[in-house]
Structures are given as C-alpha cells and as structure tokens.
Short mmCIF file of C-alpha atoms in Angstrom, two decimals:
data_model
loop_
_atom_site.label_atom_id
_atom_site.label_comp_id
_atom_site.label_asym_id
_atom_site.label_seq_id
_atom_site.Cartn_x
_atom_site.Cartn_y
_atom_site.Cartn_z
CA MET A 1215 44.25 -9.21 -12.98
CA LYS A 1216 45.35 -12.61 -14.25
CA VAL A 1217 46.85 -12.60 -17.72
CA TYR A 1218 47.65 -15.73 -19.71
CA ILE A 1219 49.98 -15.34 -22.72
CA GLU A 1220 49.14 -18.27 -24.97
CA ARG A 1221 52.21 -18.22 -27.22
CA THR A 1222 54.73 -18.42 -24.38
CA LYS A 1223 52.35 -20.23 -22.00
CA GLU A 1224 53.11 -17.62 -19.28
CA GLN A 1225 50.70 -16.62 -16.53
CA LYS A 1226 51.13 -13.14 -15.02
CA ILE A 1227 49.42 -10.97 -12.44
CA ILE A 1228 49.38 -7.36 -13.59
CA GLU A 1229 47.24 -4.23 -13.13
CA ALA A 1230 46.20 -1.96 -16.00
CA GLY A 1231 43.35 0.49 -16.65
CA ASP A 1232 42.74 -0.70 -20.21
CA CYS A 1233 44.06 -3.19 -22.77
CA LYS A 1234 46.39 -0.68 -24.38
CA GLU A 1235 48.14 -0.07 -21.06
CA LEU A 1236 48.24 -3.82 -20.38
CA LEU A 1237 50.03 -4.54 -23.67
CA GLN A 1238 52.44 -1.64 -23.08
CA LYS A 1239 53.33 -3.03 -19.65
CA LEU A 1240 53.90 -6.49 -21.13
CA LYS A 1241 55.83 -5.02 -24.10
CA ILE A 1242 53.57 -6.89 -26.53
CA ASN A 1243 52.92 -5.45 -29.98
CA PRO A 1244 49.12 -4.94 -30.24
CA THR A 1245 49.05 -5.97 -33.91
CA THR A 1246 50.26 -9.47 -32.97
CA VAL A 1247 47.55 -10.53 -30.49
CA LEU A 1248 43.84 -10.92 -29.93
CA ILE A 1249 42.66 -10.04 -26.42
CA ALA A 1250 39.99 -12.20 -24.82
CA ARG A 1251 38.23 -11.54 -21.49
CA ASN A 1252 36.28 -14.51 -20.16
CA GLY A 1253 36.34 -16.04 -23.64
CA GLN A 1254 35.02 -12.92 -25.42
CA LEU A 1255 37.15 -10.72 -27.68
CA ILE A 1256 37.72 -7.13 -26.58
CA THR A 1257 39.65 -4.24 -28.13
CA GLU A 1258 42.64 -2.17 -27.04
CA GLN A 1259 40.36 0.58 -25.74
CA THR A 1260 38.36 -1.72 -23.46
CA LYS A 1261 38.56 -0.77 -19.78
CA LEU A 1262 39.75 -3.49 -17.41
CA ASN A 1263 39.26 -4.23 -13.75
CA SER A 1264 41.32 -6.25 -11.31
CA GLN A 1265 38.91 -9.24 -11.33
CA ASP A 1266 39.29 -9.80 -15.08
CA GLU A 1267 40.93 -12.90 -16.52
CA ILE A 1268 42.66 -12.01 -19.75
CA LYS A 1269 44.02 -14.28 -22.45
CA LEU A 1270 46.38 -12.98 -25.13
CA ILE A 1271 46.13 -15.07 -28.30
CA SER A 1272 48.87 -14.87 -30.91
CA VAL A 1273 47.71 -14.07 -34.45
CA ILE A 1274 51.02 -15.25 -35.91
CA SER A 1275 50.62 -18.43 -37.90
CA GLY A 1276 52.46 -21.35 -36.44
CA GLY A 1277 53.68 -22.74 -39.74
CA MET B 744 33.57 2.77 -27.31
CA VAL B 745 30.90 0.65 -28.99
CA CYS B 746 30.35 -0.83 -32.45
CA GLN B 747 29.90 2.07 -34.82
CA LYS B 748 27.05 0.29 -36.62
CA CYS B 749 24.88 -1.18 -33.86
CA ALA B 750 26.30 0.03 -30.50
CA GLN B 751 27.11 -3.51 -29.24
CA ASP B 752 30.37 -4.37 -27.46
CA PRO B 753 33.24 -4.22 -29.97
CA VAL B 754 35.56 -7.14 -30.80
CA TYR B 755 37.73 -5.45 -33.42
CA GLU B 756 39.17 -2.00 -33.96
CA ILE B 757 40.42 -0.81 -37.34
CA PRO B 758 43.72 0.89 -36.52
CA LYS B 759 44.04 4.57 -37.41
CA ALA B 760 40.41 4.81 -38.60
CA ASN B 761 38.96 4.72 -35.04
CA ILE B 762 36.24 2.31 -36.20
CA GLN B 763 35.11 -0.52 -33.93
CA TYR B 764 32.92 -3.48 -34.85
CA CYS B 765 30.95 -5.99 -32.76
CA LYS B 766 31.16 -9.68 -33.71
CA THR B 767 28.20 -9.59 -36.10
CA CYS B 768 29.25 -6.40 -37.88
CA PHE B 769 32.89 -7.53 -38.01
CA SER B 770 31.88 -10.84 -39.64
CA GLU B 771 29.84 -8.92 -42.22
CA TYR B 772 32.77 -6.56 -42.89
CA PHE B 773 35.17 -9.52 -43.27
CA GLU B 774 32.93 -11.58 -45.55
CA HIS B 775 32.12 -8.52 -47.66
CA LYS B 776 35.86 -7.99 -48.27
CA VAL B 777 36.31 -11.64 -49.32
CA TRP B 778 33.36 -11.57 -51.77
CA LYS B 779 34.56 -8.21 -53.13
CA THR B 780 38.03 -9.67 -53.82
CA ILE B 781 36.51 -12.73 -55.52
CA ARG B 782 34.28 -10.53 -57.67
CA GLU B 783 36.73 -7.77 -58.56
CA TYR B 784 39.57 -10.10 -59.53
CA GLY B 785 37.39 -12.81 -61.09
CA LEU B 786 38.84 -15.43 -58.74
CA ILE B 787 35.96 -17.87 -59.20
CA GLU B 788 34.24 -18.47 -62.53
CA LYS B 789 31.25 -20.50 -63.65
CA ASN B 790 31.69 -24.30 -63.25
CA ASP B 791 35.03 -23.96 -61.40
CA HIS B 792 36.21 -26.90 -59.32
CA ILE B 793 38.07 -25.17 -56.50
CA GLY B 794 40.75 -27.05 -54.61
CA VAL B 795 41.19 -25.45 -51.20
CA ALA B 796 44.73 -25.96 -49.89
CA VAL B 797 44.22 -26.59 -46.18
CA SER B 798 46.57 -27.16 -43.29
CA GLY B 799 44.06 -27.12 -40.46
CA GLY B 800 45.36 -23.70 -39.35
CA LYS B 801 43.16 -20.64 -38.86
CA ASP B 802 43.69 -19.08 -42.32
CA SER B 803 42.92 -22.15 -44.38
CA MET B 804 40.03 -23.20 -42.11
CA THR B 805 38.50 -19.74 -42.50
CA LEU B 806 38.94 -19.97 -46.26
CA LEU B 807 37.46 -23.46 -46.44
CA TYR B 808 34.47 -22.42 -44.33
CA LEU B 809 33.76 -19.40 -46.56
CA LEU B 810 34.22 -21.21 -49.88
CA ALA B 811 32.16 -24.20 -48.74
CA ASN B 812 29.33 -21.77 -47.92
CA PHE B 813 29.85 -20.08 -51.28
CA ALA B 814 29.51 -23.46 -53.03
CA LYS B 815 26.23 -24.14 -51.20
CA GLU B 816 24.75 -21.10 -52.92
CA ARG B 817 26.48 -21.63 -56.26
CA ARG B 818 25.58 -25.14 -57.36
CA ASP B 819 27.91 -24.95 -60.39
CA ILE B 820 30.96 -24.61 -58.08
CA LYS B 821 32.58 -27.72 -56.64
CA ILE B 822 34.91 -27.67 -53.62
CA THR B 823 37.60 -30.19 -52.64
CA ALA B 824 39.86 -29.67 -49.63
CA ILE B 825 43.48 -30.78 -50.21
CA ALA B 826 45.88 -31.21 -47.31
CA ILE B 827 49.56 -32.11 -47.38
CA ASP B 828 50.96 -34.15 -44.50
CA GLU B 829 54.65 -33.25 -44.51
CA GLY B 830 55.44 -35.63 -41.69
CA ILE B 831 56.20 -33.25 -38.81
CA GLU B 832 55.66 -35.22 -35.61
CA GLY B 833 53.59 -33.47 -32.95
CA TYR B 834 52.53 -30.67 -35.32
CA ARG B 835 50.84 -31.60 -38.58
CA ASN B 836 49.03 -34.65 -37.20
CA ARG B 837 47.42 -32.37 -34.59
CA THR B 838 46.26 -29.72 -37.09
CA LEU B 839 44.91 -32.39 -39.47
CA ASP B 840 42.73 -33.91 -36.73
CA GLY B 841 40.60 -30.75 -36.50
CA LEU B 842 40.43 -30.53 -40.28
CA LYS B 843 39.16 -34.11 -40.64
CA LYS B 844 36.43 -33.49 -38.05
CA PHE B 845 35.36 -30.24 -39.74
CA CYS B 846 35.22 -31.77 -43.25
CA GLY B 847 33.26 -34.76 -41.92
CA LYS B 848 30.73 -32.48 -40.23
CA GLU B 849 30.35 -30.15 -43.23
CA LYS B 850 30.41 -33.03 -45.77
CA ILE B 851 33.40 -31.54 -47.62
CA ASN B 852 35.48 -33.88 -49.80
CA LEU B 853 38.96 -33.99 -48.18
CA ARG B 854 42.06 -35.49 -49.82
CA ILE B 855 45.30 -35.86 -47.82
CA PHE B 856 48.65 -36.56 -49.52
CA SER B 857 51.80 -37.28 -47.52
CA TYR B 858 55.53 -36.84 -48.14
CA GLN B 859 55.96 -40.38 -46.81
CA GLU B 860 53.74 -41.88 -49.51
CA GLU B 861 54.74 -39.54 -52.35
CA PHE B 862 58.50 -39.14 -51.71
CA GLY B 863 59.29 -42.13 -49.50
CA LYS B 864 60.14 -40.23 -46.31
CA PRO B 865 58.68 -37.59 -43.97
CA LEU B 866 60.10 -34.08 -43.56
CA ASP B 867 61.48 -35.02 -40.13
CA ILE B 868 63.83 -37.46 -41.89
CA MET B 869 64.49 -35.20 -44.92
CA VAL B 870 65.87 -32.41 -42.71
CA LYS B 871 68.65 -34.69 -41.48
CA LYS B 872 70.05 -34.61 -45.00
CA TYR B 873 68.92 -31.09 -46.00
CA PRO B 874 68.52 -28.86 -42.92
CA LYS B 875 66.74 -25.90 -44.62
CA ALA B 876 63.31 -27.28 -43.73
CA CYS B 877 61.18 -24.33 -44.91
CA SER B 878 62.80 -24.33 -48.38
CA VAL B 879 62.38 -28.03 -49.04
CA CYS B 880 58.94 -28.16 -47.44
CA GLY B 881 57.56 -25.22 -49.46
CA VAL B 882 58.85 -26.53 -52.79
CA LEU B 883 57.60 -30.10 -52.26
CA ARG B 884 54.22 -28.89 -50.95
CA ARG B 885 53.65 -26.66 -54.01
CA TYR B 886 54.73 -29.50 -56.30
CA LEU B 887 52.26 -31.93 -54.71
CA LEU B 888 49.43 -29.40 -54.69
CA ASN B 889 49.87 -28.75 -58.43
CA THR B 890 50.23 -32.37 -59.51
CA LYS B 891 47.39 -33.66 -57.32
CA ALA B 892 45.08 -30.77 -58.27
CA LYS B 893 45.50 -31.68 -61.94
CA GLN B 894 44.77 -35.34 -61.22
CA LEU B 895 41.59 -34.34 -59.36
CA GLY B 896 40.36 -32.11 -62.21
CA ILE B 897 40.69 -28.96 -60.13
CA THR B 898 40.51 -25.71 -62.11
CA LYS B 899 41.84 -23.33 -59.42
CA LEU B 900 43.71 -23.79 -56.15
CA ALA B 901 42.61 -21.46 -53.34
CA THR B 902 45.13 -20.70 -50.61
CA GLY B 903 44.68 -18.93 -47.27
CA HIS B 904 47.37 -16.31 -47.96
CA ASN B 905 46.41 -13.01 -46.38
CA LEU B 906 47.62 -9.39 -46.55
CA ASP B 907 50.49 -10.07 -44.14
CA ASP B 908 51.74 -13.10 -46.11
CA GLU B 909 51.69 -11.16 -49.35
CA ALA B 910 53.37 -8.04 -47.89
CA GLN B 911 56.12 -10.32 -46.51
CA SER B 912 56.58 -11.97 -49.92
CA VAL B 913 56.78 -8.61 -51.70
CA LEU B 914 59.45 -7.35 -49.28
CA MET B 915 61.40 -10.63 -49.37
CA ASN B 916 61.54 -10.45 -53.16
CA GLN B 917 62.69 -6.81 -52.96
CA PHE B 918 65.41 -7.65 -50.43
CA ARG B 919 66.60 -10.56 -52.59
CA ASN B 920 66.25 -8.70 -55.91
CA ASN B 921 63.72 -11.20 -57.24
CA PRO B 922 61.26 -9.19 -59.39
CA ALA B 923 60.48 -12.23 -61.57
CA VAL B 924 59.20 -14.07 -58.48
CA SER B 925 57.10 -11.03 -57.50
CA SER B 926 55.49 -11.06 -60.96
CA ARG B 927 53.87 -14.35 -59.97
CA LEU B 928 52.20 -12.84 -56.86
CA GLY B 929 48.81 -11.09 -56.65
CA PRO B 930 45.23 -12.15 -55.80
CA ILE B 931 45.30 -14.54 -58.77
CA THR B 932 48.72 -15.86 -59.59
CA GLY B 933 50.57 -16.89 -62.69
CA VAL B 934 51.99 -14.82 -65.52
CA VAL B 935 51.09 -17.12 -68.41
CA GLN B 936 48.15 -19.46 -68.96
CA ASP B 937 49.32 -23.06 -69.02
CA ALA B 938 47.39 -26.31 -68.88
CA LYS B 939 50.09 -27.83 -66.63
CA PHE B 940 49.82 -25.08 -64.01
CA VAL B 941 46.72 -24.83 -61.86
CA LYS B 942 46.04 -21.16 -61.12
CA ARG B 943 46.23 -20.05 -57.49
CA ILE B 944 43.65 -17.72 -56.00
CA LYS B 945 43.87 -15.84 -52.70
CA PRO B 946 40.41 -14.71 -51.51
CA LEU B 947 41.85 -13.42 -48.16
CA TYR B 948 44.32 -11.19 -50.02
CA PHE B 949 43.15 -7.86 -48.56
CA LEU B 950 42.57 -9.08 -45.00
CA SER B 951 45.28 -8.82 -42.37
CA GLU B 952 46.49 -11.64 -40.16
CA LYS B 953 44.76 -9.99 -37.20
CA GLU B 954 41.47 -9.66 -39.09
CA THR B 955 41.66 -13.30 -40.23
CA SER B 956 42.47 -14.42 -36.69
CA THR B 957 39.53 -12.43 -35.30
CA TYR B 958 37.15 -14.05 -37.79
CA ALA B 959 38.66 -17.50 -37.11
CA PHE B 960 38.22 -16.96 -33.35
CA LEU B 961 34.58 -15.95 -33.77
CA ARG B 962 33.93 -19.09 -35.89
CA GLY B 963 35.77 -21.35 -33.44
CA PHE B 964 38.81 -22.08 -35.67
CA MET B 965 41.45 -20.65 -33.32
CA ASP B 966 42.47 -23.83 -31.61
CA THR B 967 45.32 -24.05 -29.12
CA TYR B 968 48.41 -22.39 -30.56
CA ILE B 969 50.78 -24.91 -32.12
CA GLU B 970 53.97 -23.76 -33.81
CA CYS B 971 55.78 -25.71 -36.51
CA PRO B 972 59.12 -26.77 -34.95
CA TYR B 973 60.94 -25.56 -38.09
CA ALA B 974 59.24 -22.13 -38.42
CA SER B 975 61.19 -19.80 -36.15
CA ASP B 976 64.47 -19.56 -38.05
CA SER B 977 63.07 -18.80 -41.48
CA TYR B 978 63.90 -15.64 -43.42
CA ARG B 979 60.16 -15.01 -43.70
CA ALA B 980 59.77 -15.03 -39.89
CA GLN B 981 62.38 -12.27 -39.62
CA VAL B 982 60.69 -10.13 -42.30
CA ARG B 983 57.33 -10.79 -40.58
CA ASP B 984 58.61 -9.55 -37.20
CA MET B 985 60.09 -6.44 -38.79
CA LEU B 986 56.78 -5.69 -40.53
CA TYR B 987 54.84 -6.12 -37.28
CA GLU B 988 57.05 -3.53 -35.62
CA PHE B 989 56.55 -1.14 -38.51
CA GLU B 990 52.79 -1.70 -38.58
CA ALA B 991 52.54 -0.86 -34.86
CA LYS B 992 54.50 2.37 -35.37
CA PHE B 993 52.95 3.29 -38.72
CA PRO B 994 49.47 1.73 -39.07
CA GLY B 995 48.61 0.94 -42.68
CA THR B 996 52.16 -0.03 -43.70
CA LYS B 997 51.24 -3.53 -44.94
CA LYS B 998 48.20 -2.26 -46.83
CA ASN B 999 50.36 0.42 -48.46
CA ILE B 1000 52.95 -2.17 -49.52
CA ILE B 1001 50.20 -4.19 -51.24
CA GLN B 1002 48.49 -1.18 -52.84
CA SER B 1003 51.75 0.08 -54.35
CA PHE B 1004 52.72 -3.46 -55.39
CA LEU B 1005 49.41 -3.92 -57.25
CA GLU B 1006 50.14 -0.67 -59.13
CA VAL B 1007 53.38 -2.07 -60.55
CA LEU B 1008 52.26 -5.71 -60.89
CA PRO B 1009 50.96 -5.34 -64.50
CA VAL B 1010 54.39 -4.00 -65.50
CA LEU B 1011 56.14 -6.93 -63.80
CA LYS B 1012 53.76 -9.45 -65.41
CA SER B 1013 54.37 -7.95 -68.82
CA LYS B 1014 58.16 -7.91 -68.40
CA TYR B 1015 58.45 -11.47 -67.10
CA LYS B 1016 55.91 -13.05 -69.44
CA ALA B 1017 58.39 -15.68 -70.52
CA GLU B 1018 57.27 -18.80 -72.31
CA MET B 1019 56.49 -21.59 -69.84
CA ARG B 1020 59.19 -24.26 -69.75
CA TYR B 1021 58.94 -27.75 -68.32
CA CYS B 1022 61.12 -29.86 -66.07
CA GLN B 1023 62.96 -32.48 -68.12
CA THR B 1024 62.64 -34.97 -65.26
CA CYS B 1025 58.95 -34.75 -64.26
CA GLY B 1026 57.34 -32.54 -66.94
CA GLU B 1027 55.98 -30.02 -64.43
CA PRO B 1028 56.19 -26.27 -65.18
CA SER B 1029 59.65 -24.94 -64.30
CA GLN B 1030 61.92 -21.98 -64.94
CA ASN B 1031 64.93 -24.31 -65.23
CA GLU B 1032 65.77 -27.57 -66.99
CA GLN B 1033 65.05 -29.41 -63.76
CA CYS B 1034 62.43 -28.11 -61.33
CA LYS B 1035 63.31 -27.39 -57.70
CA ALA B 1036 61.21 -30.32 -56.50
CA CYS B 1037 63.16 -32.81 -58.64
CA GLN B 1038 66.44 -31.22 -57.50
CA PHE B 1039 65.42 -31.72 -53.86
CA ILE B 1040 64.12 -35.25 -54.47
CA GLN B 1041 67.48 -36.14 -56.08
CA ILE B 1042 69.47 -34.74 -53.13
CA LEU B 1043 67.19 -36.37 -50.55
CA THR B 1044 67.23 -39.83 -52.15
CA GLU B 1045 71.00 -39.96 -52.84
CA LYS B 1046 72.71 -42.64 -50.79
#
C-alpha cells in the first residue's frame, strides 16, 4: 500500500496486515500520529489491504 | 472492532482501556470532557469576557470553536479571539490566514497584535541578537496577551494547552527544580488574585494531544503540517519526545503525571503565595524588580 508521512513528506510503499503492524514497520510511535485511509480516520486495530492509501498525520504541534 | 456505543467504524481508540469511538461518539466524549473541566474548576463564570489566545493551530482553533459555541448558548459570555504575530516568515502568516477566514465566517471578534508594531521588530530580526527564540518569544507573547487583554476588558484568557503541554511543563519544572513556577500551573492559573494579571484558563487540560488532534481533524482544523522554524531545538521538544516514548511503553503516563501533580498543587499554591510585585519599568506583574519582557526589550533594543 501507499503510505504518505506528512511530517517528513515521505512517500513509501509497504505491506502490513493492520495499522499497528504498519507503524511498527515504519518505527513510528503510535501516540504521535493520526492514521487516515482515503481521508477517514482509522485506529491501530484497523485491518489494511494492499490497495489502501494511508496518510500519517503528526499530532505534534508545530510551534 | 467497532465503536463501543453505536457499532460504527471507529476513529479513536483509548489506549489500555480497549474502548473505540466513532466520529460522533468521539466528539461527544471530547466535548463532554471540556464542559466537565469548565464546570468542575469554575473556569467560566457569569458575565465573563473570555479572550481566546489563538495561533491558528489545531489546539487553539479547537478551543475557539468550542468556546464560540458555548457563547452562543450563554448570552452573558463574550468571546474575543486574540492572536500574536511574532513575525516568523513563512510560518505565522500562514497559520493566521486560516484563523482570519474562520473568525470572519463565524463572526468572532479577532484582534491581532504584532511584535513589529509593539516592539519595533519581528522575531526573525530579534533572534539575530538573542538566539534563544523560544525563550524570548514565549515571554513577549505572554506579556502582550496580558497587557492587551486588560485593555480589551477581558476577564479571563483561555489557552489551548492540553494534557501533553501540562505534563511537559510539570516535568520541565521538576528537572529544573522550579516548584514556584509549577505552583502557577493547573486548569486555572495564578496563585494570587491581582487586578493586573488576567487569569488563564485551560479548558483542554485533561485531553491529550492525540485526542485534540483527532477532534481538530474531524472539525477540519488539521491543515497541512507547518512547523515553527525555531521549535525543534527547544528544551520542551526534548521533554515532549521523551514523554511520547514513555507513553507508548506505559500508556497513561501523562495522565498519571497530571493526576499526581493536581494532588500536590494546593500545597505548592499555599507555599508560594507570595505577594504580587510589579515591574519597575512597565508596571506589569513580576517576580523581580524588572520583568523578563522588559529585560528582553532592553537587550533587543540596545545598539
């Protein structure tokens, strides 16, 4: 699936069964991001498939 | 997994508790926590004129949205949004654009005060003389918020500080052995009542950064991520990152820091209830003969 990491502006192609596994593979702390699939928020336990487009949105304030 | 209340698709999961909420139930949960904080700590009283300190970021936009709605139901409450333009090229001007549009649409009175107009130069120029941007910026922003709030007849200043911000402040004060500074924290700040100090209230006090971000996203306030060019090196950023790591390993850490802090806060307030003193230069409340803002202004305007 396509994953866009907003804070670092990186685009990655990666496979994972659910969001928890995805964040583990990317070494991203789950408390620091919101996960959106096609513009809708999903949780760590949400199952993923290879067609999904995922956006990881940083919750850390920019200022 | 589905929302535990209505079986819709979940958007938020409360760590450790294994509770998931859909967007409607999460919004209700979030708003309930804000109203509960306002009620339990008496943050807003009859006939208050609330100044909402706004930056255009997700926390302050969420706060402004909620308090503006609150004021629609409580006709005795007046709301004014106050923004400070520090003069950070490519950052603050972008966040203020969204704020201006929102206030125009919602018919909220917005007042913007700039370092350029108030101190003669923007932060981008100030940092060439005094490179600790976060220190000077924080002090001058608080100074402006207090002085302008008084001029506008504001009775309380609401800020978008959330659970994460407060847990960071508590730890920073511990690490620096600053209990007197901690005594001024809490959902409603200030140790002594003083006509020259506008009380600060923090309605998002018990909501985490992730919860606030989730709510902001659902309301359309999570714009493209923009980071302040001076933010990354701050002491606070390092404490924040450490706390995030701890929270991931031990869910509930930040909440526990705040709960235990609130237990000892009355003791701290009682111990540091010193008589309010005033800056001999500007007359603003200060712990020293000259307040930090005047000290910075002096350094920054020296030839």
